[in-house]
């Protein structure tokens, strides 16, 4: 029985094993997002100054570490000509799998550091956040980079992304299981639960990366034997000097000339702004807010499975454009319905979050297409996948960081309500306000929240449609880029003596 199970695991499709890595990330990360603030505020009693210092340092580090780690990982791939030092595709994949096999277990260990008090709360908060985000960034960068390195065709990449969404949805169930053990007064059961999750993640990362490495080591060894025979007949062109290594400044200059990259990061920045601002402006006192919050954990992944089936049929560009039009239409309908339709408003909030987060997950496929175009435009030896994902994050993550600040400022400017200076009014957004509260404040605040909830998506959708209309990497151009990438990566055999 054990041998049969081992044989079944060994013969699993590569897409399934690749997607399973998302499971071992999501089972930890969703629990982290839900409980880390409550743990330090309610259990460890961190002071307000230490909390905001830790959050500020974390937000800065969170924006900078993606391009930093991407540069350290992929700078060797930026040169275009280095005779005698070719890097094959299996070698790149093995390099990323090795990084995942090391950083995956370390990510799980850093997750455990939150749930045991081992230092002053302020110091522990700062160190845990930065350490956790560092390993999470390394895992995300190399996992996303494999999406571009394992496959070139849109069909294969969509299949890889499909299994990522499927396993992420399964991993989201850890949030619902955590409700049974979460207790601020008795933390022991929750700690045991987190240890079990971390052990599952460590075993999963080790097993999955080992299976993938065995496949590519066997395939790479056969290719290496073939290439070593050809290299005996290789005629090195001495008249072509080896090209120097590209510096960071030169790489940034190349990106500044990459027109589709610039339009994409502009659109993606608005996407993350919209995501963060909707979360900020969603009133927590709506009667269905718990349902909306619970649905928003798992629904984007399940919804993404349907979106990916549409991507196979119509292409990613058309699906993303359709989602922008859908977001615009739903916002206009909600605006016409008005703020008194509470249940419709709850459905709108949940659907807006689901569509916004689902679109963010689809955009990884667009980044892989940009990786192909960057390879073709600059004629690189290998695609700098992790570096390009890191550069996209450098531009978009600050948008997610500043979105709550912008949302809070807009709410204060429109209504005069300052969340830092006035006690939260629990009933200001209810359908029937209490008589003892100031009546002139409540309609203003209710209307302010409502109009921001509908006008922010409307504005963002219009700006995104404008940016997306300028994005040309689709249709025939995308097919041409993919064909050229396949020629560059597969047609690099050395010249053979004519017999």
XYZ file of C-alpha atoms in Angstrom:
499
model
C 0.000 0.000 0.000
C 2.804 2.356 0.910
C 4.706 1.552 -2.273
C 1.580 2.132 -4.364
C 0.979 5.496 -2.689
C 4.619 6.477 -3.257
C 4.376 5.502 -6.924
C 1.200 7.563 -7.323
C 2.861 10.610 -5.748
C 5.954 10.201 -7.900
C 3.872 10.084 -11.097
C 1.749 13.125 -10.288
C 1.694 15.727 -13.084
C 4.213 18.536 -12.757
C 1.392 21.109 -12.667
C -0.170 19.412 -9.622
C 3.124 19.332 -7.706
C 3.834 22.950 -8.621
C 0.347 24.017 -7.516
C 0.680 22.162 -4.217
C 3.372 24.648 -3.179
C 0.577 27.253 -2.921
C -1.150 25.029 -0.357
C 1.873 25.012 1.939
C 2.055 28.811 1.774
C -1.645 29.597 2.170
C -2.280 27.358 5.206
C 0.180 29.542 7.126
C -0.242 32.963 5.543
C -4.014 33.185 5.980
C -3.708 32.366 9.682
C -0.923 34.931 9.995
C -3.033 37.675 8.403
C -5.988 36.930 10.654
C -4.257 36.704 14.039
C -0.865 38.396 14.174
C -2.164 41.870 15.113
C -4.638 40.499 17.666
C -1.904 38.345 19.203
C 0.504 41.209 19.798
C -2.164 43.714 20.854
C -4.388 41.514 23.045
C -2.051 38.739 24.225
C 1.445 40.273 24.326
C 0.127 43.792 25.135
C 2.429 45.682 22.767
C 2.416 49.449 23.265
C 1.094 51.756 20.549
C 4.450 53.380 19.712
C 6.244 50.037 19.286
C 3.400 48.733 17.148
C 3.513 51.644 14.706
C 7.318 51.636 14.564
C 7.225 47.934 13.680
C 4.505 48.448 11.046
C 6.387 51.369 9.470
C 9.671 49.461 9.212
C 7.784 46.432 7.902
C 6.025 48.448 5.177
C 9.342 49.902 3.977
C 11.066 46.517 4.007
C 8.051 44.879 2.348
C 8.353 47.249 -0.619
C 12.125 46.965 -1.030
C 12.847 43.273 -0.519
C 11.085 42.041 -3.688
C 13.383 43.824 -6.177
C 16.393 43.260 -3.887
C 15.937 39.496 -3.714
C 14.974 39.364 -7.384
C 18.180 41.171 -8.352
C 20.339 38.911 -6.178
C 18.669 35.847 -7.700
C 18.541 36.773 -11.398
C 21.301 39.281 -12.108
C 23.407 36.497 -13.628
C 20.737 35.999 -16.323
C 20.807 39.592 -17.599
C 23.881 39.283 -19.831
C 23.159 38.488 -23.453
C 26.384 36.802 -24.632
C 28.804 34.738 -22.590
C 30.361 32.046 -24.812
C 31.111 28.832 -22.971
C 28.935 29.793 -19.975
C 25.459 28.985 -21.265
C 22.748 28.380 -18.697
C 20.120 25.827 -19.708
C 16.453 26.013 -18.728
C 16.631 22.916 -16.463
C 19.501 24.551 -14.571
C 17.376 27.663 -13.969
C 14.460 25.570 -12.726
C 16.753 23.563 -10.443
C 18.179 26.796 -9.047
C 14.706 28.024 -8.161
C 13.675 24.671 -6.681
C 16.789 24.673 -4.503
C 15.863 28.144 -3.240
C 12.318 26.942 -2.485
C 13.566 23.836 -0.680
C 15.623 26.063 1.643
C 13.323 29.047 2.105
C 10.051 27.090 2.370
C 10.911 25.386 5.703
C 12.498 28.618 6.979
C 9.256 30.425 6.120
C 7.328 27.902 8.234
C 9.753 28.329 11.148
C 9.456 32.123 10.963
C 5.660 31.670 11.142
C 6.045 29.888 14.482
C 8.069 32.774 15.924
C 4.889 34.880 16.251
C 3.050 32.637 18.670
C 5.612 32.311 21.493
C 6.779 35.312 23.525
C 10.585 35.254 23.392
C 11.543 38.958 23.579
C 10.138 42.395 24.403
C 6.837 42.689 22.453
C 8.029 45.667 20.392
C 11.332 44.036 19.431
C 9.724 40.677 18.738
C 7.036 42.322 16.589
C 9.633 44.082 14.441
C 11.954 41.089 14.041
C 9.151 38.599 13.392
C 7.498 40.740 10.725
C 10.719 41.406 8.815
C 11.940 37.797 9.077
C 8.566 36.354 8.058
C 8.180 38.728 5.122
C 11.726 38.012 3.923
C 11.172 34.272 3.641
C 7.648 34.752 2.248
C 9.067 37.052 -0.447
C 11.745 34.528 -1.398
C 9.133 31.770 -1.656
C 6.692 33.916 -3.665
C 9.368 35.226 -6.030
C 10.763 31.823 -6.951
C 7.331 30.198 -7.067
C 5.999 32.888 -9.418
C 9.207 32.792 -11.465
C 8.706 29.052 -12.024
C 5.380 29.900 -13.659
C 7.363 31.610 -16.418
C 10.227 29.090 -16.438
C 8.273 25.820 -16.481
C 6.111 26.706 -19.475
C 5.929 29.164 -22.357
C 2.523 28.500 -23.913
C -0.509 30.273 -22.454
C -2.344 26.953 -22.102
C 0.368 25.374 -19.951
C 0.751 28.455 -17.768
C -3.012 28.633 -17.270
C -2.947 24.993 -16.161
C -0.173 25.733 -13.656
C -2.097 28.729 -12.310
C -5.287 26.647 -12.109
C -3.720 24.215 -9.663
C -2.253 27.108 -7.662
C -5.749 28.548 -7.193
C -7.199 25.132 -6.363
C -4.615 24.410 -3.665
C -4.823 27.988 -2.336
C -8.570 27.506 -1.858
C -7.906 24.277 0.050
C -5.277 26.072 2.150
C -7.787 28.795 3.064
C -9.703 26.197 5.082
C -7.040 26.558 7.785
C -8.706 29.865 8.704
C -12.000 28.171 9.470
C -10.258 25.414 11.453
C -8.431 28.047 13.494
C -11.736 29.390 14.848
C -12.069 26.201 16.918
C -8.772 26.707 18.763
C -8.377 30.509 18.936
C -8.632 31.698 22.548
C -6.836 34.769 23.867
C -7.034 33.510 27.448
C -5.719 30.003 26.749
C -3.129 30.158 23.949
C -1.888 26.568 24.244
C -4.335 24.942 21.798
C -3.719 27.602 19.188
C 0.055 27.150 19.484
C -0.266 23.390 18.971
C -2.453 24.078 15.931
C 0.191 26.414 14.480
C 2.949 23.861 15.085
C 0.957 21.233 13.190
C 0.401 23.644 10.309
C 4.114 24.497 10.199
C 5.126 20.827 10.216
C 2.705 20.137 7.372
C 4.195 23.048 5.425
C 7.805 21.921 6.028
C 7.088 18.347 4.937
C 5.123 19.595 1.925
C 7.843 21.964 0.726
C 10.529 19.308 1.162
C 8.594 16.584 -0.629
C 7.288 18.746 -3.499
C 10.610 20.390 -4.299
C 12.395 17.045 -4.098
C 9.959 15.470 -6.578
C 10.357 18.357 -9.023
C 14.140 18.365 -8.659
C 14.339 14.641 -9.449
C 12.390 15.173 -12.665
C 14.492 18.054 -13.888
C 17.792 16.510 -12.790
C 17.036 13.394 -14.859
C 15.884 15.483 -17.830
C 18.773 17.897 -17.489
C 21.339 15.089 -17.302
C 20.186 13.640 -20.648
C 20.289 17.072 -22.243
C 23.744 17.728 -20.759
C 25.127 14.502 -22.260
C 23.781 15.496 -25.672
C 25.163 19.022 -25.468
C 28.581 17.857 -24.268
C 28.880 15.739 -27.436
C 27.950 18.720 -29.593
C 30.432 20.987 -27.817
C 33.280 18.814 -29.033
C 32.358 20.005 -32.544
C 31.614 23.562 -31.450
C 33.349 26.347 -33.330
C 33.757 29.343 -31.074
C 33.504 32.645 -32.913
C 36.464 34.547 -31.520
C 35.495 37.743 -33.322
C 32.467 38.225 -31.000
C 33.692 39.502 -27.620
C 31.811 38.419 -24.502
C 29.315 41.048 -23.403
C 29.813 42.678 -20.009
C 27.456 42.060 -17.108
C 24.502 44.452 -17.044
C 24.339 46.782 -14.051
C 21.210 47.686 -12.111
C 21.107 51.153 -13.671
C 21.287 49.659 -17.166
C 18.534 47.187 -16.311
C 16.289 49.991 -15.029
C 16.970 51.891 -18.227
C 15.869 48.838 -20.221
C 12.673 48.637 -18.180
C 11.978 52.336 -18.761
C 11.911 51.572 -22.499
C 9.617 48.573 -22.018
C 6.321 50.216 -22.947
C 3.992 47.351 -21.996
C 5.706 46.973 -18.623
C 5.070 50.646 -17.824
C 1.377 50.467 -18.773
C 0.973 47.255 -16.798
C 2.517 48.502 -13.554
C 0.390 51.664 -13.795
C -2.752 49.558 -14.126
C -1.606 47.174 -11.390
C -0.847 50.069 -9.035
C -4.456 51.229 -9.393
C -5.607 47.639 -8.790
C -3.799 47.423 -5.453
C -4.955 50.931 -4.496
C -8.541 49.852 -5.138
C -8.053 46.638 -3.143
C -6.625 48.427 -0.106
C -9.078 51.337 -0.140
C -12.152 49.108 -0.376
C -10.936 47.217 2.712
C -10.462 50.514 4.548
C -13.843 51.948 3.618
C -15.830 48.770 4.336
C -17.696 49.450 7.588
C -17.192 46.695 10.130
C -20.620 47.224 11.702
C -22.694 45.951 8.805
C -24.728 42.970 9.929
C -23.278 40.766 7.199
C -19.643 41.887 7.521
C -18.594 38.583 9.120
C -20.092 36.696 6.204
C -18.369 39.023 3.729
C -15.039 38.551 5.513
C -15.368 34.777 5.603
C -16.350 34.536 1.946
C -13.494 36.816 0.886
C -10.856 34.315 2.098
C -11.848 31.397 -0.083
C -14.099 32.836 -2.807
C -11.331 34.573 -4.851
C -9.511 31.264 -5.311
C -12.658 29.376 -6.301
C -13.750 32.205 -8.567
C -10.296 32.234 -10.132
C -10.807 28.646 -11.280
C -13.697 29.847 -13.449
C -11.725 32.873 -14.659
C -8.874 30.605 -15.721
C -11.253 28.467 -17.761
C -12.290 31.676 -19.513
C -8.614 32.537 -20.040
C -8.095 29.273 -21.939
C -10.941 30.209 -24.275
C -10.624 33.976 -24.712
C -7.146 34.870 -23.420
C -6.025 36.672 -20.269
C -6.246 40.146 -21.840
C -9.938 39.800 -22.718
C -10.858 38.289 -19.334
C -9.106 41.042 -17.365
C -10.765 43.707 -19.525
C -14.128 42.042 -18.930
C -13.556 42.092 -15.162
C -12.852 45.833 -15.309
C -16.120 46.398 -17.183
C -17.941 44.177 -14.668
C -16.530 46.134 -11.733
C -17.630 49.376 -13.374
C -21.142 48.049 -14.074
C -21.660 46.714 -10.529
C -20.516 49.998 -9.020
C -22.907 52.017 -11.199
C -25.809 49.698 -10.283
C -24.986 50.069 -6.585
C -24.786 53.843 -6.955
C -28.262 53.916 -8.525
C -29.671 51.594 -5.831
C -28.535 53.855 -3.001
C -27.174 53.209 0.527
C -30.459 51.911 1.987
C -30.249 48.570 0.181
C -28.212 46.905 2.938
C -28.255 43.333 1.639
C -27.464 44.442 -1.888
C -24.634 46.515 -0.458
C -23.245 43.446 1.357
C -23.325 41.464 -1.887
C -21.608 44.361 -3.662
C -18.843 44.567 -1.015
C -18.192 40.811 -1.153
C -18.269 40.656 -4.959
C -16.025 43.713 -5.280
C -13.392 42.170 -3.018
C -13.651 38.809 -4.760
C -13.325 40.308 -8.261
C -10.531 42.673 -7.211
C -8.448 39.955 -5.562
C -9.251 37.485 -8.338
C -7.994 39.956 -10.931
C -4.743 40.355 -8.969
C -4.184 36.606 -9.152
C -4.817 36.519 -12.910
C -2.254 39.254 -13.443
C 0.585 36.822 -12.637
C -0.067 35.339 -16.078
C 0.388 38.781 -17.615
C 3.705 39.208 -15.775
C 4.930 35.917 -17.274
C 4.102 37.314 -20.723
C 6.109 40.428 -19.853
C 8.991 38.132 -18.869
C 8.843 36.625 -22.377
C 8.806 40.062 -24.010
C 11.698 41.275 -21.845
C 13.720 38.213 -22.883
C 13.005 38.820 -26.572
C 13.474 42.602 -26.574
C 16.817 42.450 -24.744
C 17.960 39.064 -26.126
C 18.891 37.677 -22.717
C 20.481 34.274 -22.191
C 17.694 33.366 -19.777
C 14.500 35.019 -18.605
C 14.979 37.087 -15.427
C 11.588 35.971 -14.089
C 12.066 36.573 -10.362
C 13.640 39.982 -10.986
C 10.734 41.156 -13.147
C 8.202 39.948 -10.561
C 10.201 41.863 -7.963
C 10.208 45.058 -10.029
C 6.428 44.826 -10.474
C 6.058 44.454 -6.693
C 8.336 47.463 -6.114
C 5.834 49.675 -7.938
C 2.574 48.071 -6.780
C 3.188 47.291 -3.092
C 3.484 50.960 -2.075
C 0.017 51.410 -3.560
C -1.350 48.779 -1.202
C 0.552 50.434 1.650
C -0.766 53.944 1.075
C -4.309 52.905 0.097
C -5.633 52.813 3.707
C -4.125 56.259 4.349
C -5.743 57.690 1.210
C -9.075 56.074 2.047
C -9.010 57.436 5.595
C -8.094 60.915 4.331
C -10.902 60.905 1.763
C -13.393 59.797 4.407
C -12.251 62.570 6.747
C -12.283 65.201 3.983
C -15.785 64.252 2.828
C -17.491 63.677 6.193
C -15.236 65.321 8.787
C -15.056 61.983 10.620
C -11.566 61.221 11.962
C -11.123 57.650 13.177
C -8.146 58.681 15.331
C -9.930 61.457 17.228
C -13.508 60.274 17.634
C -14.845 57.129 19.270
C -16.101 54.592 16.735
C -19.825 54.967 16.194
C -21.148 51.454 15.980
C -24.497 52.395 14.550
C -23.619 55.087 12.065
C -23.977 52.761 9.125
C -27.022 50.860 10.288
C -30.279 51.194 8.451
C -32.084 52.587 11.540
C -29.858 54.910 13.643
C -30.429 55.209 17.376
C -32.181 58.314 18.624
C -29.711 59.185 21.337
C -26.764 59.689 18.921
C -26.229 62.941 16.992
C -28.594 62.619 14.051
C -26.745 65.065 11.822
C -23.534 62.998 11.925
C -24.916 59.626 10.961
C -26.386 60.281 7.537
C -23.215 62.150 6.578
C -20.942 59.308 7.657
C -23.193 56.642 6.156
C -23.351 58.479 2.865
C -19.618 59.187 2.944
C -18.771 55.491 3.358
C -21.280 54.552 0.670
C -20.118 57.058 -1.927
C -16.480 56.142 -1.389
C -17.378 52.451 -1.703
C -18.922 53.033 -5.129
C -16.931 55.971 -6.527
C -13.506 54.452 -5.789
C -14.232 51.325 -7.915
C -15.796 53.474 -10.651
C -12.761 55.761 -10.824
C -10.287 52.874 -10.647
C -12.159 50.890 -13.323
C -12.131 53.833 -15.738
C -8.408 54.456 -15.199
C -7.628 50.752 -15.565
C -9.614 50.476 -18.792
C -7.639 53.431 -20.133
C -4.296 51.838 -19.181
C -5.324 48.384 -20.372
C -6.336 49.728 -23.778
C -2.692 50.836 -24.284
C -1.321 47.386 -23.379
C -0.407 45.712 -26.674
C 0.991 42.349 -25.504
C -1.937 40.214 -26.652
C -3.219 38.604 -29.813
C -0.751 38.340 -32.687
C 1.988 40.268 -30.865
C 1.862 37.852 -27.928
C 2.012 34.858 -30.278
C 5.013 36.382 -32.036
C 6.813 37.015 -28.713
C 6.202 33.459 -27.518
C 7.428 32.036 -30.826
C 10.605 34.122 -30.602
C 11.197 33.045 -26.999
C 10.927 29.408 -27.972
C 13.403 30.018 -30.782
C 15.807 31.743 -28.385
C 15.611 29.081 -25.695
C 15.431 26.012 -27.914
C 17.442 27.164 -30.911
C 20.682 27.938 -29.087
C 22.507 24.772 -30.106
C 26.167 25.364 -30.855
C 27.348 25.417 -34.433
C 28.401 21.998 -35.708
C 31.211 21.327 -38.200
C 29.943 20.684 -41.670
C 30.847 17.176 -42.778
